[in-house]
């Protein structure tokens, strides 16, 4: 028997890496290897679908969606139907915009981008529409480039020394927990 992953609730909300679980079928997962993305069955290892995805470096599914995000190494992403692999949106035109995470509802992609400033370049964390690539919000400079969405997809908690909770639609920080507060509050 092989175990792909497990959680206390026995259900993954999301998994960002070279493996992405199917959101509704525990026997299926998407696997990124070299230049292909494959839909595989856990129980027997069978490959059910294979997509040619040269230049991709990450796959991600949201817990409440039928969408699969495939991140391009040079920037941009594509959205696919999680069952068929059909391409629903192609954002490869967004070179330099790096998709990091798909919201559980599949509507928003959290990205990291480099922008030109008077002092050179600066990193910024953005929220973009998964299907159009349109900029929704930019988080302030204290937000780390990786993080996690709340289960309802309304909040985002980036990495960093403090727990900061941002509104996905406005980019505004709505809560900050320092030091001893870190383990006390959990967004739901």
PDB file of C-alpha atoms in Angstrom:
ATOM      1  CA  UNK A   1       0.000   0.000   0.000  1.00  0.00           C
ATOM      2  CA  UNK A   2       1.126   3.559  -0.737  1.00  0.00           C
ATOM      3  CA  UNK A   3       0.211   6.638   1.236  1.00  0.00           C
ATOM      4  CA  UNK A   4       0.233   9.913  -0.668  1.00  0.00           C
ATOM      5  CA  UNK A   5      -0.639  12.063   2.357  1.00  0.00           C
ATOM      6  CA  UNK A   6      -2.889  12.224   5.358  1.00  0.00           C
ATOM      7  CA  UNK A   7      -4.193  14.746   7.836  1.00  0.00           C
ATOM      8  CA  UNK A   8      -5.998  14.525  11.146  1.00  0.00           C
ATOM      9  CA  UNK A   9      -9.268  15.188   9.326  1.00  0.00           C
ATOM     10  CA  UNK A  10      -8.373  12.556   6.694  1.00  0.00           C
ATOM     11  CA  UNK A  11      -8.930  15.209   4.011  1.00  0.00           C
ATOM     12  CA  UNK A  12      -6.330  17.578   2.598  1.00  0.00           C
ATOM     13  CA  UNK A  13      -7.478  21.160   2.064  1.00  0.00           C
ATOM     14  CA  UNK A  14      -4.716  21.774  -0.444  1.00  0.00           C
ATOM     15  CA  UNK A  15      -1.260  20.518  -1.285  1.00  0.00           C
ATOM     16  CA  UNK A  16       1.212  22.563  -3.226  1.00  0.00           C
ATOM     17  CA  UNK A  17       4.150  20.667  -4.739  1.00  0.00           C
ATOM     18  CA  UNK A  18       4.736  18.071  -7.408  1.00  0.00           C
ATOM     19  CA  UNK A  19       1.678  16.166  -6.138  1.00  0.00           C
ATOM     20  CA  UNK A  20      -1.871  17.502  -5.866  1.00  0.00           C
ATOM     21  CA  UNK A  21      -4.733  15.396  -4.493  1.00  0.00           C
ATOM     22  CA  UNK A  22      -8.015  15.195  -6.376  1.00  0.00           C
ATOM     23  CA  UNK A  23     -10.468  17.341  -4.373  1.00  0.00           C
ATOM     24  CA  UNK A  24     -13.325  14.813  -4.333  1.00  0.00           C
ATOM     25  CA  UNK A  25     -11.836  11.379  -5.054  1.00  0.00           C
ATOM     26  CA  UNK A  26      -9.318  10.120  -2.471  1.00  0.00           C
ATOM     27  CA  UNK A  27      -8.078   7.463  -4.923  1.00  0.00           C
ATOM     28  CA  UNK A  28      -6.849  10.038  -7.471  1.00  0.00           C
ATOM     29  CA  UNK A  29      -3.992  12.531  -7.540  1.00  0.00           C
ATOM     30  CA  UNK A  30      -2.125  14.692 -10.059  1.00  0.00           C
ATOM     31  CA  UNK A  31       1.632  14.178 -10.354  1.00  0.00           C
ATOM     32  CA  UNK A  32       4.126  16.531 -12.009  1.00  0.00           C
ATOM     33  CA  UNK A  33       7.196  14.774 -13.386  1.00  0.00           C
ATOM     34  CA  UNK A  34       9.677  16.298 -15.786  1.00  0.00           C
ATOM     35  CA  UNK A  35       7.533  17.717 -18.603  1.00  0.00           C
ATOM     36  CA  UNK A  36       4.223  15.956 -17.936  1.00  0.00           C
ATOM     37  CA  UNK A  37       1.362  16.221 -15.477  1.00  0.00           C
ATOM     38  CA  UNK A  38      -0.429  12.926 -14.899  1.00  0.00           C
ATOM     39  CA  UNK A  39      -3.710  11.981 -13.254  1.00  0.00           C
ATOM     40  CA  UNK A  40      -3.028   8.759 -11.365  1.00  0.00           C
ATOM     41  CA  UNK A  41      -4.943   6.302  -9.244  1.00  0.00           C
ATOM     42  CA  UNK A  42      -3.506   5.559  -5.775  1.00  0.00           C
ATOM     43  CA  UNK A  43      -4.952   2.033  -5.502  1.00  0.00           C
ATOM     44  CA  UNK A  44      -3.141   0.568  -8.516  1.00  0.00           C
ATOM     45  CA  UNK A  45      -0.791   3.325  -9.758  1.00  0.00           C
ATOM     46  CA  UNK A  46      -2.552   3.507 -13.141  1.00  0.00           C
ATOM     47  CA  UNK A  47      -2.101   6.685 -15.202  1.00  0.00           C
ATOM     48  CA  UNK A  48      -5.526   7.898 -16.331  1.00  0.00           C
ATOM     49  CA  UNK A  49      -4.563  11.165 -18.066  1.00  0.00           C
ATOM     50  CA  UNK A  50      -1.290  12.671 -19.250  1.00  0.00           C
ATOM     51  CA  UNK A  51      -0.757  16.335 -20.167  1.00  0.00           C
ATOM     52  CA  UNK A  52       2.359  17.683 -21.871  1.00  0.00           C
ATOM     53  CA  UNK A  53       3.345  20.586 -19.623  1.00  0.00           C
ATOM     54  CA  UNK A  54       6.965  21.459 -20.466  1.00  0.00           C
ATOM     55  CA  UNK A  55       8.309  24.241 -18.268  1.00  0.00           C
ATOM     56  CA  UNK A  56       5.966  23.562 -15.352  1.00  0.00           C
ATOM     57  CA  UNK A  57       7.241  23.314 -11.802  1.00  0.00           C
ATOM     58  CA  UNK A  58       4.221  22.971  -9.488  1.00  0.00           C
ATOM     59  CA  UNK A  59       0.661  21.622  -9.388  1.00  0.00           C
ATOM     60  CA  UNK A  60      -2.055  22.624  -6.959  1.00  0.00           C
ATOM     61  CA  UNK A  61      -5.728  21.864  -6.344  1.00  0.00           C
ATOM     62  CA  UNK A  62      -8.204  23.621  -4.092  1.00  0.00           C
ATOM     63  CA  UNK A  63     -10.378  21.565  -1.745  1.00  0.00           C
ATOM     64  CA  UNK A  64     -13.691  22.907  -3.046  1.00  0.00           C
ATOM     65  CA  UNK A  65     -13.110  23.170  -6.776  1.00  0.00           C
ATOM     66  CA  UNK A  66     -12.887  21.166  -9.973  1.00  0.00           C
ATOM     67  CA  UNK A  67      -9.755  23.102 -10.961  1.00  0.00           C
ATOM     68  CA  UNK A  68      -6.101  22.136 -11.203  1.00  0.00           C
ATOM     69  CA  UNK A  69      -3.476  24.892 -11.298  1.00  0.00           C
ATOM     70  CA  UNK A  70      -0.231  24.163 -13.154  1.00  0.00           C
ATOM     71  CA  UNK A  71       2.485  26.744 -12.427  1.00  0.00           C
ATOM     72  CA  UNK A  72       5.002  27.651 -15.128  1.00  0.00           C
ATOM     73  CA  UNK A  73       8.631  28.032 -14.013  1.00  0.00           C
ATOM     74  CA  UNK A  74       9.068  31.280 -15.976  1.00  0.00           C
ATOM     75  CA  UNK A  75       5.827  32.748 -14.642  1.00  0.00           C
ATOM     76  CA  UNK A  76       2.143  32.446 -15.375  1.00  0.00           C
ATOM     77  CA  UNK A  77      -0.031  29.373 -15.009  1.00  0.00           C
ATOM     78  CA  UNK A  78      -2.752  27.332 -16.598  1.00  0.00           C
ATOM     79  CA  UNK A  79      -6.035  26.122 -15.088  1.00  0.00           C
ATOM     80  CA  UNK A  80      -7.362  22.682 -16.030  1.00  0.00           C
ATOM     81  CA  UNK A  81     -10.451  20.628 -15.279  1.00  0.00           C
ATOM     82  CA  UNK A  82      -9.362  18.328 -12.465  1.00  0.00           C
ATOM     83  CA  UNK A  83     -11.114  15.282 -13.983  1.00  0.00           C
ATOM     84  CA  UNK A  84     -10.420  15.625 -17.711  1.00  0.00           C
ATOM     85  CA  UNK A  85      -7.289  17.784 -17.846  1.00  0.00           C
ATOM     86  CA  UNK A  86      -9.027  20.131 -20.309  1.00  0.00           C
ATOM     87  CA  UNK A  87      -7.389  23.580 -20.347  1.00  0.00           C
ATOM     88  CA  UNK A  88      -9.836  26.149 -18.982  1.00  0.00           C
ATOM     89  CA  UNK A  89      -7.480  29.158 -18.872  1.00  0.00           C
ATOM     90  CA  UNK A  90      -3.914  29.882 -19.959  1.00  0.00           C
ATOM     91  CA  UNK A  91      -2.071  32.687 -18.195  1.00  0.00           C
ATOM     92  CA  UNK A  92       1.372  31.958 -19.689  1.00  0.00           C
ATOM     93  CA  UNK A  93       1.382  35.567 -20.936  1.00  0.00           C
ATOM     94  CA  UNK A  94       2.009  36.667 -17.320  1.00  0.00           C
ATOM     95  CA  UNK A  95       5.742  36.080 -17.416  1.00  0.00           C
ATOM     96  CA  UNK A  96       7.394  37.033 -14.126  1.00  0.00           C
ATOM     97  CA  UNK A  97       4.138  36.544 -12.200  1.00  0.00           C
ATOM     98  CA  UNK A  98       4.703  33.359 -10.191  1.00  0.00           C
ATOM     99  CA  UNK A  99       1.626  31.436  -9.080  1.00  0.00           C
ATOM    100  CA  UNK A 100       2.154  30.095  -5.566  1.00  0.00           C
ATOM    101  CA  UNK A 101      -1.231  28.862  -4.349  1.00  0.00           C
ATOM    102  CA  UNK A 102      -4.813  28.300  -5.576  1.00  0.00           C
ATOM    103  CA  UNK A 103      -7.650  29.245  -3.236  1.00  0.00           C
ATOM    104  CA  UNK A 104      -9.869  26.375  -2.014  1.00  0.00           C
ATOM    105  CA  UNK A 105     -12.750  27.643  -4.194  1.00  0.00           C
ATOM    106  CA  UNK A 106     -10.463  27.822  -7.265  1.00  0.00           C
ATOM    107  CA  UNK A 107     -11.240  31.505  -7.945  1.00  0.00           C
ATOM    108  CA  UNK A 108      -8.013  33.203  -6.785  1.00  0.00           C
ATOM    109  CA  UNK A 109      -4.301  32.559  -7.355  1.00  0.00           C
ATOM    110  CA  UNK A 110      -1.824  33.951  -4.847  1.00  0.00           C
ATOM    111  CA  UNK A 111       1.266  35.158  -6.712  1.00  0.00           C
ATOM    112  CA  UNK A 112       4.707  36.579  -6.073  1.00  0.00           C
ATOM    113  CA  UNK A 113       5.984  39.223  -8.466  1.00  0.00           C
ATOM    114  CA  UNK A 114       9.011  41.482  -8.932  1.00  0.00           C
ATOM    115  CA  UNK A 115       8.169  45.122  -9.602  1.00  0.00           C
ATOM    116  CA  UNK A 116      10.433  48.008 -10.557  1.00  0.00           C
ATOM    117  CA  UNK A 117      10.900  50.711  -7.946  1.00  0.00           C
ATOM    118  CA  UNK A 118      13.087  53.825  -7.703  1.00  0.00           C
ATOM    119  CA  UNK A 119      15.588  51.745  -5.697  1.00  0.00           C
ATOM    120  CA  UNK A 120      15.618  48.845  -8.185  1.00  0.00           C
ATOM    121  CA  UNK A 121      13.187  45.965  -7.827  1.00  0.00           C
ATOM    122  CA  UNK A 122      10.972  44.787  -4.995  1.00  0.00           C
ATOM    123  CA  UNK A 123       8.969  41.650  -4.362  1.00  0.00           C
ATOM    124  CA  UNK A 124       5.241  41.900  -3.894  1.00  0.00           C
ATOM    125  CA  UNK A 125       2.510  39.417  -3.067  1.00  0.00           C
ATOM    126  CA  UNK A 126      -0.634  39.676  -5.163  1.00  0.00           C
ATOM    127  CA  UNK A 127      -4.012  38.038  -5.536  1.00  0.00           C
ATOM    128  CA  UNK A 128      -5.131  37.430  -9.119  1.00  0.00           C
ATOM    129  CA  UNK A 129      -8.268  36.048 -10.731  1.00  0.00           C
ATOM    130  CA  UNK A 130      -7.506  32.417 -11.600  1.00  0.00           C
ATOM    131  CA  UNK A 131      -9.260  32.490 -14.974  1.00  0.00           C
ATOM    132  CA  UNK A 132      -8.363  35.974 -16.299  1.00  0.00           C
ATOM    133  CA  UNK A 133      -5.128  36.795 -14.468  1.00  0.00           C
ATOM    134  CA  UNK A 134      -6.608  40.172 -13.529  1.00  0.00           C
ATOM    135  CA  UNK A 135      -5.042  41.783 -10.451  1.00  0.00           C
ATOM    136  CA  UNK A 136      -7.458  41.669  -7.506  1.00  0.00           C
ATOM    137  CA  UNK A 137      -5.286  42.967  -4.650  1.00  0.00           C
ATOM    138  CA  UNK A 138      -1.707  43.628  -3.580  1.00  0.00           C
ATOM    139  CA  UNK A 139      -0.631  42.790  -0.034  1.00  0.00           C
ATOM    140  CA  UNK A 140       1.666  45.137   1.887  1.00  0.00           C
ATOM    141  CA  UNK A 141       5.421  44.643   1.925  1.00  0.00           C
ATOM    142  CA  UNK A 142       5.390  42.620   5.154  1.00  0.00           C
ATOM    143  CA  UNK A 143       3.670  39.630   3.548  1.00  0.00           C
ATOM    144  CA  UNK A 144       5.812  36.573   2.764  1.00  0.00           C
ATOM    145  CA  UNK A 145       5.620  35.115  -0.734  1.00  0.00           C
ATOM    146  CA  UNK A 146       4.097  31.806   0.400  1.00  0.00           C
ATOM    147  CA  UNK A 147       1.155  31.070   2.639  1.00  0.00           C
ATOM    148  CA  UNK A 148      -2.269  29.510   2.948  1.00  0.00           C
ATOM    149  CA  UNK A 149      -5.846  30.509   2.212  1.00  0.00           C
ATOM    150  CA  UNK A 150      -8.613  30.144   4.778  1.00  0.00           C
ATOM    151  CA  UNK A 151     -11.062  27.314   3.982  1.00  0.00           C
ATOM    152  CA  UNK A 152     -13.667  29.850   2.778  1.00  0.00           C
ATOM    153  CA  UNK A 153     -11.082  31.507   0.445  1.00  0.00           C
ATOM    154  CA  UNK A 154     -11.734  34.959   1.964  1.00  0.00           C
ATOM    155  CA  UNK A 155      -8.500  35.316   3.947  1.00  0.00           C
ATOM    156  CA  UNK A 156      -4.838  34.639   3.307  1.00  0.00           C
ATOM    157  CA  UNK A 157      -2.084  34.050   5.879  1.00  0.00           C
ATOM    158  CA  UNK A 158       1.433  34.489   4.414  1.00  0.00           C
ATOM    159  CA  UNK A 159       4.670  33.166   5.862  1.00  0.00           C
ATOM    160  CA  UNK A 160       6.637  35.433   8.148  1.00  0.00           C
ATOM    161  CA  UNK A 161       7.734  36.099  11.726  1.00  0.00           C
ATOM    162  CA  UNK A 162       4.225  37.089  12.793  1.00  0.00           C
ATOM    163  CA  UNK A 163       0.824  35.739  11.838  1.00  0.00           C
ATOM    164  CA  UNK A 164      -0.815  38.296   9.576  1.00  0.00           C
ATOM    165  CA  UNK A 165      -4.255  37.726   8.099  1.00  0.00           C
ATOM    166  CA  UNK A 166      -5.170  39.545   4.880  1.00  0.00           C
ATOM    167  CA  UNK A 167      -8.491  40.041   3.126  1.00  0.00           C
ATOM    168  CA  UNK A 168      -8.102  38.382  -0.289  1.00  0.00           C
ATOM    169  CA  UNK A 169     -10.314  40.893  -2.151  1.00  0.00           C
ATOM    170  CA  UNK A 170      -8.859  44.126  -0.699  1.00  0.00           C
ATOM    171  CA  UNK A 171      -5.296  43.115   0.239  1.00  0.00           C
ATOM    172  CA  UNK A 172      -5.769  44.813   3.611  1.00  0.00           C
ATOM    173  CA  UNK A 173      -4.343  43.226   6.745  1.00  0.00           C
ATOM    174  CA  UNK A 174      -7.276  42.449   9.052  1.00  0.00           C
ATOM    175  CA  UNK A 175      -5.432  40.833  11.969  1.00  0.00           C
ATOM    176  CA  UNK A 176      -1.883  40.519  13.257  1.00  0.00           C
ATOM    177  CA  UNK A 177      -0.749  38.189  16.029  1.00  0.00           C
ATOM    178  CA  UNK A 178       2.674  38.644  17.599  1.00  0.00           C
ATOM    179  CA  UNK A 179       4.663  36.353  19.874  1.00  0.00           C
ATOM    180  CA  UNK A 180       2.387  34.595  22.370  1.00  0.00           C
ATOM    181  CA  UNK A 181      -0.760  35.270  20.298  1.00  0.00           C
ATOM    182  CA  UNK A 182       0.410  33.091  17.400  1.00  0.00           C
ATOM    183  CA  UNK A 183      -1.154  29.826  18.598  1.00  0.00           C
ATOM    184  CA  UNK A 184      -4.357  31.435  19.872  1.00  0.00           C
ATOM    185  CA  UNK A 185      -6.208  32.637  16.784  1.00  0.00           C
ATOM    186  CA  UNK A 186      -6.946  30.529  13.717  1.00  0.00           C
ATOM    187  CA  UNK A 187      -8.905  31.918  10.728  1.00  0.00           C
ATOM    188  CA  UNK A 188     -11.979  29.909   9.787  1.00  0.00           C
TER     189      UNK A 188
END
